[in-house]
């Protein structure tokens, strides 16, 4: 740093963080890392199977509703 | 406050080490987190404290910055510059804080006009400055507009290179250099004004 003014800034003191607070932050971050790691290592769930089943059931339901409406008007 | 400037509080990270740390952070390695935390925590806190001038706010923003890192660790790009990334988050959190304060302050403005005392607070650094020169620099820094103060803190105090500092501020390196030049001039003028004021005061009290 050749600039004397920036050199002055470089010499300014650093802040001192309360050690308890620093440790608390570290602990929280470790806990969050462990949580993310556990989530990532969990085997793939069967969520992927549910959407087709839900779509099928929804389709059946709508078909039944349509059939009831048509029956109501005496069409079928 | 600890003495001696940036060099004693940072652990230099060469590019290979940084790449390896990013890779380990992406898989949630706590030891890698500790290395980054030990290297950058004080620099980040010093930056935030000089921006906010409040210990409690700086600590809260610091905690949120680190939590953002662990939350996004698995999505980090392999070539992420950790220092620039963390300072960017810290800066953005400060901007959000200032915005929320502006909204609160505008709501409270009517009440504050009834308050008979000045609410201007001195910087925590100012209160513990070791000598008059440091105190004057802290006062001059604190009086600068936020954008100017920010670039001086990033380049002059935190020791970021121009490219990283530009990334943090969301501007081009050319714009960063221009902003830094203007900020530097403003700081020099503010320091000169302080010196003149001290001299004229001394002239008044010296027989």
XYZ file of N, CA and C in Angstrom:
849
model
N 0.855 -1.195 0.000
C 0.000 0.000 0.000
C 0.887 1.240 0.000
N 0.982 1.941 -1.141
C 1.897 3.082 -1.232
C 1.251 4.358 -0.726
N -0.063 4.431 -0.823
C -0.767 5.642 -0.435
C -0.647 5.858 1.076
N -0.078 7.000 1.512
C 0.106 7.194 2.963
C -1.215 7.251 3.737
N -2.252 7.770 3.060
C -3.540 7.863 3.757
C -4.146 6.464 3.981
N -4.055 5.636 2.935
C -4.558 4.266 3.078
C -3.691 3.491 4.071
N -2.412 3.844 4.131
C -1.524 3.203 5.093
C -1.956 3.547 6.521
N -2.394 4.816 6.698
C -2.909 5.230 8.018
C -4.127 4.390 8.396
N -5.002 4.180 7.420
C -6.214 3.382 7.682
C -5.837 1.950 8.049
N -4.821 1.425 7.368
C -4.363 0.057 7.631
C -3.880 -0.094 9.072
N -3.397 1.011 9.630
C -2.874 0.951 10.993
C -3.925 1.135 12.070
N -5.159 1.370 11.665
C -6.223 1.558 12.671
C -6.481 0.252 13.418
N -6.906 0.354 14.667
C -7.102 -0.878 15.440
C -8.289 -1.700 14.938
N -8.216 -3.000 15.189
C -9.340 -3.880 14.854
C -10.294 -3.942 16.032
N -11.523 -4.282 15.726
C -12.521 -4.407 16.795
C -12.288 -5.701 17.566
N -12.708 -5.702 18.811
C -12.590 -6.919 19.611
C -14.004 -7.445 19.858
N -14.224 -8.657 19.409
C -15.552 -9.257 19.557
C -15.616 -10.017 20.876
N -16.734 -9.882 21.557
C -16.954 -10.605 22.811
C -16.748 -12.111 22.552
N -15.815 -12.751 23.273
C -15.519 -14.174 22.998
C -16.743 -15.082 23.125
N -17.625 -14.752 24.070
C -18.840 -15.575 24.229
C -19.690 -15.503 22.971
N -19.821 -14.283 22.455
C -20.625 -14.108 21.242
C -19.966 -14.832 20.059
N -18.640 -14.718 19.995
C -17.910 -15.375 18.900
C -18.123 -16.889 18.962
N -18.083 -17.439 20.169
C -18.283 -18.885 20.315
C -19.715 -19.294 19.990
N -20.653 -18.420 20.380
C -22.056 -18.718 20.085
C -22.297 -18.768 18.582
N -21.699 -17.820 17.877
C -21.857 -17.787 16.409
C -21.270 -19.068 15.811
N -20.073 -19.429 16.282
C -19.416 -20.639 15.761
C -20.289 -21.872 16.002
N -20.832 -21.966 17.227
C -21.651 -23.130 17.580
C -22.909 -23.203 16.702
N -23.555 -22.069 16.524
C -24.772 -22.047 15.685
C -24.444 -22.487 14.257
N -23.304 -21.993 13.761
C -22.927 -22.326 12.383
C -22.592 -23.815 12.263
N -21.894 -24.359 13.273
C -21.594 -25.799 13.242
C -22.894 -26.608 13.212
N -23.839 -26.183 14.053
C -25.115 -26.909 14.113
C -25.818 -26.855 12.753
N -25.774 -25.690 12.127
C -26.425 -25.550 10.818
C -25.730 -26.412 9.772
N -24.397 -26.472 9.845
C -23.653 -27.301 8.882
C -24.011 -28.781 9.055
N -24.074 -29.215 10.315
C -24.412 -30.622 10.582
C -25.811 -30.928 10.056
N -26.727 -29.981 10.288
C -28.111 -30.176 9.833
C -28.165 -30.320 8.305
N -27.441 -29.427 7.612
C -27.438 -29.493 6.141
C -26.802 -30.793 5.654
N -25.715 -31.197 6.369
C -25.020 -32.418 5.962
C -25.939 -33.629 6.131
N -26.667 -33.657 7.249
C -27.582 -34.779 7.481
C -28.688 -34.824 6.436
N -29.199 -33.664 6.100
C -30.260 -33.608 5.082
C -29.746 -34.115 3.747
N -28.494 -33.705 3.427
C -27.926 -34.078 2.129
C -27.633 -35.570 2.056
N -27.268 -36.182 3.217
C -26.887 -37.590 3.184
C -28.084 -38.537 3.314
N -29.253 -37.979 3.573
C -30.444 -38.821 3.723
C -30.787 -39.473 2.372
N -31.174 -40.763 2.368
C -31.509 -41.395 1.068
C -32.717 -40.713 0.417
N -32.735 -40.784 -0.889
C -33.821 -40.130 -1.631
C -35.163 -40.654 -1.154
N -36.050 -39.753 -0.855
C -37.352 -40.182 -0.326
C -38.271 -40.608 -1.457
N -39.429 -41.124 -1.088
C -40.351 -41.642 -2.099
C -41.308 -40.561 -2.587
N -40.900 -39.290 -2.320
C -41.767 -38.182 -2.724
C -42.111 -38.254 -4.201
N -41.115 -38.714 -5.000
C -41.310 -38.734 -6.440
C -42.464 -39.622 -6.874
N -42.841 -40.623 -6.044
C -43.918 -41.532 -6.443
C -45.288 -40.914 -6.209
N -45.346 -39.946 -5.332
C -46.657 -39.433 -4.948
C -47.371 -38.602 -6.013
N -46.664 -37.755 -6.744
C -47.413 -36.931 -7.713
C -48.245 -37.729 -8.703
N -47.736 -38.839 -9.321
C -48.594 -39.582 -10.263
C -49.845 -40.147 -9.580
N -49.671 -40.616 -8.320
C -50.821 -41.161 -7.585
C -51.854 -40.063 -7.344
N -51.342 -38.886 -6.933
C -52.244 -37.758 -6.665
C -52.976 -37.351 -7.931
N -52.227 -37.334 -9.061
C -52.853 -36.963 -10.343
C -53.936 -37.987 -10.706
N -53.638 -39.279 -10.498
C -54.600 -40.342 -10.804
C -55.875 -40.198 -9.984
N -55.693 -40.003 -8.673
C -56.860 -39.859 -7.788
C -57.674 -38.620 -8.158
N -56.940 -37.524 -8.469
C -57.623 -36.279 -8.875
C -58.438 -36.499 -10.136
N -57.828 -37.257 -11.079
C -58.518 -37.549 -12.335
C -59.789 -38.359 -12.094
N -59.681 -39.365 -11.230
C -60.849 -40.194 -10.899
C -61.959 -39.346 -10.279
N -61.534 -38.464 -9.378
C -62.498 -37.594 -8.692
C -63.234 -36.698 -9.695
N -62.476 -36.080 -10.591
C -63.096 -35.180 -11.567
C -64.029 -35.958 -12.511
N -63.612 -37.171 -12.891
C -64.446 -38.006 -13.753
C -65.788 -38.295 -13.069
N -65.704 -38.631 -11.769
C -66.908 -38.933 -11.011
C -67.810 -37.707 -10.911
N -67.177 -36.523 -10.670
C -67.955 -35.276 -10.586
C -68.682 -35.042 -11.904
N -67.962 -35.213 -13.012
C -68.548 -35.002 -14.340
C -69.705 -35.973 -14.574
N -69.486 -37.230 -14.168
C -70.526 -38.247 -14.344
C -71.778 -37.878 -13.547
N -71.583 -37.407 -12.329
C -72.706 -37.005 -11.463
C -73.468 -35.836 -12.076
N -72.699 -34.856 -12.616
C -73.343 -33.673 -13.216
C -74.178 -34.095 -14.422
N -73.587 -34.935 -15.264
C -74.295 -35.397 -16.465
C -75.550 -36.190 -16.077
N -75.423 -37.004 -15.003
C -76.563 -37.788 -14.515
C -77.666 -36.858 -14.002
N -77.226 -35.785 -13.361
C -78.169 -34.813 -12.797
C -79.043 -34.206 -13.898
N -78.399 -33.955 -15.033
C -79.150 -33.360 -16.156
C -79.756 -34.431 -17.072
N -79.612 -35.657 -16.664
C -80.239 -36.747 -17.418
C -79.574 -37.049 -18.740
N -78.342 -36.659 -18.868
C -77.636 -36.895 -20.136
C -77.149 -38.345 -20.214
N -76.724 -38.900 -19.070
C -76.328 -40.319 -19.091
C -77.251 -41.144 -18.189
N -10.443 -2.947 21.540
C -9.845 -2.905 20.206
C -8.427 -3.488 20.248
N -8.076 -4.249 19.253
C -6.715 -4.754 19.218
C -5.898 -3.873 18.288
N -4.605 -3.826 18.544
C -3.758 -2.903 17.820
C -3.056 -3.584 16.651
N -2.561 -2.741 15.763
C -1.609 -3.275 14.791
C -2.138 -3.464 13.388
N -3.363 -3.095 13.135
C -3.826 -3.120 11.758
C -4.205 -4.497 11.267
N -4.470 -4.551 9.982
C -5.046 -5.743 9.371
C -4.109 -6.931 9.412
N -2.821 -6.657 9.217
C -1.898 -7.758 9.000
C -1.894 -8.766 10.150
N -2.186 -8.313 11.386
C -2.090 -9.240 12.513
C -3.388 -9.997 12.754
N -4.441 -9.664 12.070
C -5.700 -10.344 12.353
C -6.127 -11.244 11.210
N -5.383 -11.266 10.133
C -5.821 -12.079 9.001
C -4.889 -13.262 8.798
N -5.463 -14.328 8.324
C -4.652 -15.453 7.893
C -4.699 -15.423 6.377
N -3.572 -15.163 5.743
C -3.623 -15.067 4.288
C -4.065 -16.387 3.675
N -4.962 -16.302 2.697
C -5.456 -17.517 2.051
C -4.999 -17.502 0.609
N -4.112 -18.423 0.253
C -3.709 -18.463 -1.145
C -4.831 -19.118 -1.953
N -4.846 -18.885 -3.259
C -5.975 -19.356 -4.079
C -6.254 -20.847 -3.955
N -5.163 -21.681 -3.891
C -5.393 -23.136 -3.800
C -6.074 -23.496 -2.476
N -5.588 -22.864 -1.411
C -6.191 -23.130 -0.098
C -7.658 -22.730 -0.113
N -7.924 -21.575 -0.733
C -9.303 -21.072 -0.758
C -10.205 -22.026 -1.552
N -9.692 -22.502 -2.692
C -10.477 -23.452 -3.499
C -10.788 -24.709 -2.692
N -9.760 -25.193 -1.963
C -9.961 -26.405 -1.165
C -10.973 -26.151 -0.042
N -10.879 -24.970 0.565
C -11.815 -24.652 1.646
C -13.250 -24.580 1.125
N -13.405 -23.988 -0.056
C -14.749 -23.896 -0.641
C -15.299 -25.295 -0.880
N -14.443 -26.163 -1.416
C -14.867 -27.531 -1.699
C -15.318 -28.238 -0.421
N -14.551 -28.025 0.647
C -14.899 -28.675 1.927
C -16.144 -28.045 2.545
N -16.282 -26.733 2.373
C -17.485 -26.067 2.893
C -18.730 -26.589 2.197
N -18.580 -26.879 0.909
C -19.735 -27.349 0.135
C -20.295 -28.669 0.653
N -19.416 -29.450 1.311
C -19.910 -30.716 1.883
C -20.131 -30.595 3.387
N -20.087 -29.365 3.901
C -20.433 -29.136 5.306
C -19.338 -29.455 6.301
N -18.086 -29.278 5.890
C -16.949 -29.575 6.771
C -16.791 -28.467 7.824
N -16.941 -28.865 9.108
C -16.855 -27.856 10.180
C -15.440 -27.303 10.354
N -14.440 -28.147 10.135
C -13.051 -27.680 10.286
C -12.739 -26.604 9.238
N -13.275 -26.785 8.030
C -13.079 -25.776 6.980
C -13.762 -24.478 7.385
N -14.948 -24.619 7.954
C -15.655 -23.419 8.418
C -14.809 -22.695 9.461
N -14.242 -23.456 10.405
C -13.437 -22.839 11.461
C -12.250 -22.071 10.881
N -11.624 -22.631 9.866
C -10.475 -21.965 9.250
C -10.900 -20.613 8.659
N -12.016 -20.619 7.947
C -12.510 -19.377 7.328
C -12.948 -18.394 8.422
N -13.603 -18.924 9.428
C -14.107 -18.090 10.527
C -12.947 -17.402 11.247
N -11.909 -18.187 11.558
C -10.766 -17.615 12.269
C -10.032 -16.581 11.409
N -10.020 -16.806 10.109
C -9.285 -15.895 9.232
C -10.025 -14.583 8.997
N -11.341 -14.633 8.981
C -12.088 -13.448 8.521
C -13.017 -12.816 9.544
N -13.239 -13.492 10.666
C -14.259 -12.992 11.590
C -13.969 -11.579 12.103
N -12.748 -11.339 12.548
C -12.432 -10.025 13.119
C -12.464 -8.941 12.038
N -11.981 -9.288 10.849
C -12.021 -8.310 9.754
C -13.460 -7.924 9.434
N -14.334 -8.941 9.391
C -15.747 -8.668 9.099
C -16.381 -7.820 10.202
N -16.071 -8.180 11.446
C -16.661 -7.455 12.569
C -16.172 -6.005 12.590
N -14.881 -5.806 12.333
C -14.324 -4.451 12.310
C -15.012 -3.625 11.220
N -15.187 -4.246 10.062
C -15.865 -3.579 8.937
C -17.292 -3.191 9.339
N -18.010 -4.146 9.920
C -19.410 -3.880 10.291
C -19.513 -2.851 11.412
N -18.588 -2.914 12.346
C -18.651 -1.970 13.470
C -18.371 -0.543 12.988
N -17.437 -0.409 12.036
C -17.169 0.941 11.525
C -18.314 1.435 10.644
N -19.041 0.508 10.014
C -20.192 0.932 9.205
C -21.363 1.331 10.098
N -21.650 0.479 11.084
C -22.862 0.703 11.889
C -22.621 1.639 13.063
N -21.374 1.618 13.585
C -20.986 2.384 14.779
C -21.748 1.918 16.019
N -22.298 0.727 15.948
C -23.012 0.178 17.121
C -22.614 -1.277 17.326
N -22.140 -1.570 18.526
C -21.672 -2.909 18.830
C -22.762 -3.962 18.641
N -23.946 -3.683 19.219
C -25.017 -4.681 19.175
C -25.443 -4.984 17.743
N -25.573 -3.930 16.941
C -26.003 -4.124 15.546
C -24.914 -4.853 14.758
N -23.668 -4.440 14.966
C -22.561 -5.079 14.240
C -22.493 -6.568 14.584
N -22.705 -6.913 15.852
C -22.666 -8.330 16.251
C -23.804 -9.115 15.594
N -24.977 -8.521 15.567
C -26.124 -9.207 14.944
C -25.883 -9.423 13.444
N -25.374 -8.384 12.785
C -25.130 -8.507 11.340
C -24.018 -9.523 11.067
N -23.030 -9.544 11.962
C -21.936 -10.510 11.813
C -22.482 -11.942 11.901
N -23.307 -12.179 12.899
C -23.873 -13.521 13.082
C -24.687 -13.924 11.853
N -25.483 -12.997 11.366
C -26.317 -13.287 10.200
C -25.449 -13.572 8.970
N -24.328 -12.853 8.858
C -23.422 -13.079 7.717
C -22.910 -14.521 7.725
N -22.452 -14.972 8.898
C -21.917 -16.347 8.976
C -23.019 -17.377 8.762
N -24.197 -17.094 9.282
C -25.295 -18.053 9.088
C -25.672 -18.155 7.610
N -25.578 -17.010 6.913
C -25.841 -17.063 5.456
C -24.814 -17.951 4.755
N -23.561 -17.864 5.233
C -22.528 -18.697 4.592
C -22.859 -20.178 4.765
N -23.193 -20.597 5.989
C -23.439 -22.033 6.171
C -24.730 -22.470 5.477
N -25.678 -21.541 5.402
C -26.936 -21.885 4.730
C -26.712 -22.108 3.227
N -25.818 -21.295 2.653
C -25.594 -21.383 1.203
C -24.340 -22.163 0.845
N -23.684 -22.738 1.863
C -22.374 -23.386 1.626
C -22.448 -24.437 0.511
N -23.502 -25.257 0.517
C -23.568 -26.349 -0.468
C -23.825 -25.834 -1.888
N -24.220 -24.555 -1.987
C -24.479 -23.993 -3.324
C -23.353 -23.072 -3.798
N -22.265 -22.973 -3.029
C -21.165 -22.093 -3.425
C -20.552 -22.565 -4.739
N -20.197 -21.617 -5.589
C -19.468 -21.974 -6.812
C -18.060 -22.417 -6.404
N -17.483 -23.396 -7.132
C -16.152 -23.877 -6.727
C -15.088 -22.781 -6.676
N -15.257 -21.732 -7.513
C -14.227 -20.680 -7.537
C -14.619 -19.449 -6.704
N -15.505 -19.636 -5.746
C -15.953 -18.508 -4.913
C -14.789 -17.906 -4.136
N -14.698 -16.568 -4.185
C -13.716 -15.875 -3.332
C -14.409 -15.632 -1.999
N -13.984 -16.356 -0.984
C -14.722 -16.331 0.287
C -14.744 -14.953 0.932
N -13.605 -14.256 0.898
C -13.552 -12.920 1.498
C -14.551 -11.989 0.835
N -14.496 -11.955 -0.489
C -15.407 -11.070 -1.227
C -16.858 -11.474 -0.978
N -17.105 -12.779 -0.955
C -18.480 -13.279 -0.740
C -19.000 -12.822 0.619
N -18.185 -13.000 1.647
C -18.629 -12.659 3.000
C -18.800 -11.147 3.176
N -17.859 -10.373 2.627
C -17.992 -8.919 2.746
C -19.210 -8.415 1.966
N -19.520 -9.085 0.846
C -20.705 -8.697 0.077
C -21.969 -8.922 0.905
N -22.043 -10.096 1.547
C -23.215 -10.394 2.385
C -23.302 -9.384 3.531
N -22.173 -9.142 4.179
C -22.159 -8.210 5.318
C -22.611 -6.817 4.869
N -22.092 -6.393 3.730
C -22.461 -5.064 3.220
C -23.959 -5.009 2.902
N -24.463 -6.053 2.230
C -25.882 -6.057 1.857
C -26.786 -6.091 3.088
N -26.347 -6.832 4.107
C -27.130 -6.857 5.353
C -27.147 -5.466 5.986
N -26.007 -4.782 5.895
C -25.966 -3.419 6.447
C -26.896 -2.492 5.666
N -26.898 -2.627 4.342
C -27.789 -1.802 3.508
C -29.249 -2.058 3.896
N -29.606 -3.340 4.068
C -30.981 -3.674 4.470
C -31.304 -3.076 5.832
N -30.311 -3.146 6.727
C -30.520 -2.590 8.066
C -30.764 -1.077 7.988
N -29.957 -0.398 7.170
C -30.106 1.057 7.029
C -31.487 1.390 6.464
N -31.910 0.590 5.466
C -33.244 0.836 4.876
C -34.337 0.689 5.930
N -34.231 -0.380 6.729
C -35.273 -0.584 7.746
C -35.217 0.535 8.779
N -33.982 0.994 9.092
C -33.852 2.089 10.056
C -34.486 3.367 9.501
N -34.302 3.604 8.184
C -34.862 4.816 7.571
C -36.377 4.828 7.703
N -36.978 3.639 7.483
C -38.436 3.550 7.603
C -38.858 3.830 9.049
N -38.129 3.189 9.997
C -38.459 3.415 11.412
C -38.237 4.867 11.791
N -37.110 5.439 11.312
C -36.784 6.813 11.685
C -37.802 7.800 11.137
N -38.269 7.533 9.890
C -39.238 8.466 9.320
C -40.551 8.400 10.110
N -40.864 7.176 10.610
C -42.075 7.048 11.421
C -41.913 7.764 12.760
N -40.670 7.745 13.265
C -40.444 8.344 14.582
C -40.024 9.814 14.505
N -39.866 10.314 13.272
C -39.317 11.669 13.100
C -40.121 12.717 13.861
N -41.436 12.571 13.820
C -42.282 13.546 14.496
C -42.010 13.600 15.986
N -41.801 12.417 16.563
C -41.530 12.362 18.000
C -40.138 12.905 18.320
N -39.173 12.598 17.440
C -37.791 12.984 17.722
C -37.603 14.497 17.748
N -38.421 15.223 16.986
C -38.264 16.683 16.991
C -38.606 17.250 18.365
N -39.344 16.494 19.159
C -39.693 16.965 20.501
C -38.578 16.682 21.507
N -37.627 15.796 21.105
C -36.555 15.388 22.015
C -35.514 16.505 22.103
N -35.194 16.990 23.301
C -34.360 18.183 23.393
C -32.870 17.955 23.242
N -32.381 16.672 23.273
C -30.940 16.447 23.249
C -30.512 15.844 21.920
N -29.229 16.060 21.613
C -28.684 15.469 20.407
C -28.548 13.959 20.606
N -28.881 13.171 19.575
C -28.753 11.710 19.677
C -27.514 11.210 18.935
N -26.690 12.122 18.433
C -25.479 11.729 17.720
C -24.562 10.948 18.655
N -24.163 9.738 18.238
C -23.297 8.951 19.126
C -21.910 8.856 18.506
N -20.906 8.768 19.376
C -19.549 8.652 18.843
C -19.276 7.188 18.540
N -18.352 6.983 17.606
C -18.016 5.620 17.214
C -17.327 4.911 18.372
N -17.530 3.577 18.538
C -16.833 2.845 19.593
C -15.317 2.945 19.423
N -14.867 3.071 18.171
C -13.432 3.191 17.918
C -12.907 4.529 18.432
N -13.735 5.562 18.250
C -13.349 6.904 18.667
C -13.089 6.926 20.170
N -13.968 6.229 20.888
C -13.868 6.246 22.352
C -12.598 5.559 22.843
N -12.085 4.591 22.066
C -10.934 3.836 22.560
C -9.663 4.127 21.760
N -9.715 5.148 20.922
C -8.547 5.460 20.102
C -7.351 5.756 21.001
N -6.184 5.260 20.548
C -4.998 5.372 21.403
C -4.405 6.767 21.380
N -4.609 7.500 20.319
C -4.002 8.832 20.249
C -4.903 9.776 19.466
N -4.506 11.025 19.438
C -5.329 12.058 18.817
C -5.469 11.829 17.307
N -4.404 11.376 16.675
C -4.471 11.145 15.223
C -5.522 10.081 14.906
N -5.476 8.974 15.659
C -6.472 7.915 15.434
C -7.891 8.439 15.649
N -8.037 9.229 16.699
C -9.371 9.765 17.001
C -9.862 10.636 15.845
N -8.929 11.420 15.286
C -9.318 12.307 14.173
C -9.672 11.495 12.935
N -8.896 10.441 12.695
C -9.206 9.585 11.521
C -10.575 8.939 11.709
N -10.834 8.426 12.913
C -12.124 7.773 13.171
C -13.273 8.771 12.979
N -13.086 9.986 13.489
C -14.147 11.008 13.346
C -14.354 11.345 11.879
N -13.230 11.521 11.156
C -13.324 11.885 9.736
C -13.982 10.764 8.944
N -13.602 9.520 9.249
C -14.199 8.361 8.571
C -15.707 8.304 8.814
N -16.059 8.495 10.085
C -17.473 8.391 10.459
C -18.310 9.478 9.806
N -17.675 10.600 9.484
C -18.425 11.717 8.901
C -18.591 11.580 7.391
N -17.892 10.628 6.780
C -17.980 10.471 5.318
C -19.329 9.873 4.929
N -19.785 10.158 3.694
C -21.000 9.483 3.210
C -20.764 7.964 3.177
N -21.812 7.170 3.398
C -21.635 5.708 3.506
C -20.872 5.080 2.331
N -21.158 5.514 1.109
C -20.502 4.877 -0.045
C -18.995 5.135 -0.023
N -18.603 6.321 0.418
C -17.177 6.639 0.481
C -16.517 5.909 1.635
N -17.210 5.879 2.761
C -16.652 5.200 3.940
C -16.435 3.712 3.625
N -17.433 3.162 2.943
C -17.411 1.739 2.615
C -16.162 1.355 1.797
N -15.856 2.123 0.749
C -14.704 1.737 -0.087
C -13.398 1.903 0.681
N -13.311 2.939 1.504
C -12.089 3.117 2.291
C -11.919 1.984 3.295
N -13.029 1.550 3.881
C -12.953 0.447 4.856
C -12.567 -0.856 4.170
N -13.144 -1.091 2.989
C -12.869 -2.352 2.290
C -11.419 -2.427 1.821
N -10.946 -1.316 1.223
C -9.594 -1.341 0.648
C -8.538 -0.986 1.705
N -8.800 0.080 2.460
C -7.786 0.574 3.390
C -7.697 -0.235 4.671
N -8.835 -0.628 5.216
C -8.822 -1.305 6.517
C -8.897 -2.823 6.363
N -9.875 -3.302 5.570
C -10.035 -4.761 5.441
C -8.991 -5.369 4.512
N -8.362 -4.533 3.683
C -7.270 -5.025 2.843
C -7.703 -5.790 1.611
N -8.951 -5.586 1.158
C -9.389 -6.261 -0.073
C -8.720 -5.610 -1.277
N -8.432 -6.409 -2.311
C -7.891 -5.782 -3.514
C -9.032 -5.104 -4.280
N -8.658 -4.267 -5.262
C -9.673 -3.452 -5.934
C -10.748 -4.298 -6.604
N -10.339 -5.431 -7.148
C -11.290 -6.282 -7.858
C -12.333 -6.849 -6.890
N -11.863 -7.364 -5.737
C -12.790 -7.914 -4.737
C -13.681 -6.811 -4.154
N -13.073 -5.651 -3.880
C -13.854 -4.544 -3.304
C -14.943 -4.089 -4.287
N -14.604 -4.098 -5.589
C -15.590 -3.727 -6.608
C -16.742 -4.728 -6.613
N -16.397 -6.022 -6.497
C -17.442 -7.057 -6.428
C -18.353 -6.833 -5.229
N -17.737 -6.529 -4.101
C -18.516 -6.335 -2.878
C -19.505 -5.179 -3.054
N -19.032 -4.098 -3.667
C -19.888 -2.906 -3.827
C -20.814 -3.020 -5.038
N -20.624 -4.044 -5.849
C -21.467 -4.214 -7.037
C -21.175 -3.193 -8.122
N -19.912 -2.791 -8.230
C -19.525 -1.838 -9.270
C -18.298 -2.369 -10.023
N -17.955 -1.697 -11.113
C -16.785 -2.155 -11.878
C -15.505 -1.695 -11.166
N -14.378 -2.373 -11.440
C -13.122 -1.933 -10.824
C -12.776 -0.483 -11.160
N -13.137 -0.050 -12.375
C -12.855 1.349 -12.763
C -13.667 2.302 -11.874
N -14.944 1.976 -11.716
C -15.804 2.818 -10.861
C -15.313 2.786 -9.416
N -14.819 1.620 -9.004
C -14.287 1.487 -7.631
C -13.105 2.426 -7.443
N -12.209 2.441 -8.436
C -11.026 3.293 -8.308
C -11.426 4.762 -8.238
N -12.421 5.143 -9.056
C -12.891 6.533 -9.029
C -13.484 6.866 -7.660
N -14.325 5.930 -7.165
C -14.974 6.160 -5.872
C -13.923 6.238 -4.752
N -12.914 5.379 -4.867
C -11.861 5.367 -3.854
C -11.080 6.689 -3.876
N -10.819 7.190 -5.094
C -10.070 8.459 -5.216
C -10.864 9.591 -4.570
N -12.176 9.621 -4.881
C -13.030 10.679 -4.291
C -13.083 10.551 -2.769
N -13.237 9.322 -2.308
C -13.337 9.095 -0.858
C -12.052 9.494 -0.163
N -10.940 9.157 -0.813
C -9.638 9.492 -0.248
C -9.485 11.007 -0.128
N -9.896 11.725 -1.195
C -9.817 13.194 -1.180
C -10.697 13.760 -0.062
N -11.898 13.206 0.063
C -12.806 13.691 1.118
C -12.217 13.450 2.500
N -11.605 12.287 2.676
C -11.020 11.975 3.984
C -9.856 12.923 4.272
N -9.021 13.162 3.251
C -7.880 14.064 3.442
C -8.369 15.459 3.814
N -9.415 15.924 3.122
C -9.965 17.263 3.427
C -10.521 17.308 4.848
N -11.228 16.238 5.212
C -11.824 16.205 6.557
C -10.735 16.224 7.620
N -9.629 15.499 7.351
C -8.525 15.483 8.317
C -7.860 16.856 8.404
N -7.727 17.520 7.251
C -7.133 18.877 7.246
C -8.010 19.837 8.044
N -9.322 19.714 7.821
C -10.263 20.595 8.536
C -10.160 20.366 10.043
N -10.031 19.075 10.417
C -9.883 18.746 11.841
C -8.605 19.370 12.396
N -7.514 19.264 11.628
C -6.228 19.801 12.071
C -6.321 21.319 12.257
N -6.984 21.963 11.261
C -7.128 23.435 11.368
C -7.926 23.800 12.605
N -8.995 23.021 12.854
C -9.852 23.314 14.010
C -9.064 23.162 15.313
N -8.242 22.090 15.381
C -7.438 21.870 16.596
C -6.443 23.016 16.778
N -5.805 23.438 15.650
C -4.807 24.518 15.733
C -5.445 25.819 16.191
N -6.631 26.102 15.637
C -7.275 27.370 16.024
C -7.699 27.315 17.492
N -8.111 26.123 17.947
C -8.453 25.975 19.367
C -7.227 26.194 20.244
N -6.104 25.594 19.810
C -4.864 25.759 20.571
C -4.444 27.219 20.588
N -4.656 27.905 19.443
C -4.326 29.336 19.354
C -5.142 30.151 20.345
N -6.389 29.703 20.537
C -7.255 30.459 21.457
C -6.823 30.290 22.908
N -6.364 29.070 23.246
C -6.037 28.840 24.659
C -4.586 29.167 24.998
N -3.718 29.233 23.930
C -2.310 29.530 24.196
C -2.128 31.049 24.303
N -1.489 31.527 25.370
C -1.327 32.977 25.508
C -0.314 33.546 24.501
